[in-house]
XYZ file of C-alpha atoms in Angstrom:
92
model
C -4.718 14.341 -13.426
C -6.675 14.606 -10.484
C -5.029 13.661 -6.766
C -6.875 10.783 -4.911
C -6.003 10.594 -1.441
C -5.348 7.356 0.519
C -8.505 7.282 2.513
C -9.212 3.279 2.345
C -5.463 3.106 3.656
C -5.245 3.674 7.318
C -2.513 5.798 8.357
C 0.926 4.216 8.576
C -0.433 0.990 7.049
C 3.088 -0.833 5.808
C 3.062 -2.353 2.465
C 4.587 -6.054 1.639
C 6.311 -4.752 -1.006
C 7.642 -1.696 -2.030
C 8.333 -1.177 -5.834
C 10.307 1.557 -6.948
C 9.712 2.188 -11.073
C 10.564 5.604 -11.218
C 12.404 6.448 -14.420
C 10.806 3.549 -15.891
C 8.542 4.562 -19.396
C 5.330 2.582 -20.100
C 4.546 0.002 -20.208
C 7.673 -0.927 -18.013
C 5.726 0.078 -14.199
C 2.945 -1.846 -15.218
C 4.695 -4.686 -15.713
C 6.952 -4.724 -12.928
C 3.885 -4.493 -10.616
C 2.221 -7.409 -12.611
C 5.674 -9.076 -12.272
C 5.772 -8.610 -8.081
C 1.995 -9.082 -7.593
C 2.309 -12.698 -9.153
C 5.200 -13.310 -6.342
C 2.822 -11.606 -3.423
C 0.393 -13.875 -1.258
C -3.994 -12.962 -1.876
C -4.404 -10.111 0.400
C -0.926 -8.664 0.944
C -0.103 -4.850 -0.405
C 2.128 -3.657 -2.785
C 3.526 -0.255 -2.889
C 4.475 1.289 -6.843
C 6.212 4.581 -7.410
C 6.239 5.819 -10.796
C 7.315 8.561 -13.143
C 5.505 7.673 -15.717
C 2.438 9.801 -16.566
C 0.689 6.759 -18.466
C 0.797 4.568 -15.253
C -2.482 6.585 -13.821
C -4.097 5.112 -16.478
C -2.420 2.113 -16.779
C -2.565 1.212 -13.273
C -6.259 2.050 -13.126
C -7.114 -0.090 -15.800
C -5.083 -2.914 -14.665
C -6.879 -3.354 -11.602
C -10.679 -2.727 -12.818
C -10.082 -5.776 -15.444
C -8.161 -7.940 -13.081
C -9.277 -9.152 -9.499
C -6.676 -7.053 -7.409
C -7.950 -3.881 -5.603
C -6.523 0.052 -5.846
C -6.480 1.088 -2.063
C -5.197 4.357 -3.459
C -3.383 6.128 -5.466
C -1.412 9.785 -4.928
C 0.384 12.342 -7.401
C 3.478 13.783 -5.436
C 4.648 16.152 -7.403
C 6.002 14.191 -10.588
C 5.613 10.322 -8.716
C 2.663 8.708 -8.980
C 2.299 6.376 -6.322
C -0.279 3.310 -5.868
C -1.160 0.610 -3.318
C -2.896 -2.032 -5.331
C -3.831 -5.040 -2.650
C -3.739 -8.590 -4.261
C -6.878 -10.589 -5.074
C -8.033 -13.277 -2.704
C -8.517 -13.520 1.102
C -5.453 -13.700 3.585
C -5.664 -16.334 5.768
C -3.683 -15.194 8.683
């Protein structure tokens, strides 16, 4: 697994939410970060930390077949860790 660095994110960016699925096997991050998207407003940022190997790919995937955006994604030693920003325009 390759390490992407958060270049898109600007440093010290804060997410909305912060979700914490570490010790959670597949396809349990996944759908914890479907589960806190759905209660996120378009535009707003959500933070995942995972242990689980599959979520690279899962995560990935996710978010090329459905409308919300990967700012980034890092490997930290054995926690995966995404910002995936939810589809539509903020109006703020």
């Amino acid at each position: 697994m390759s390490e992407q660095t958060a270049s898109g994110l600007a440093e010290g960016v804060q997410p909305d939410r912060v979700l914490d699925a570490t010790g959670l096997h597949c396809p349990l991050p996944l759908l914890k970060a479907k589960q806190a998207l759905a209660g996120l407003a378009p535009g707003q940022l959500l933070e995942v930390s995972a242990t689980d190997a599959g979520a690279w790919r899962d995560m990935a995937a996710f978010t090329e077949l459905s409308d919300h955006v990967m700012e980034a994604r890092v490997q930290r030693g054995d926690v995966y860790v995404f910002w995936i920003r939810k589809a539509g325009n903020s109006h703020s």
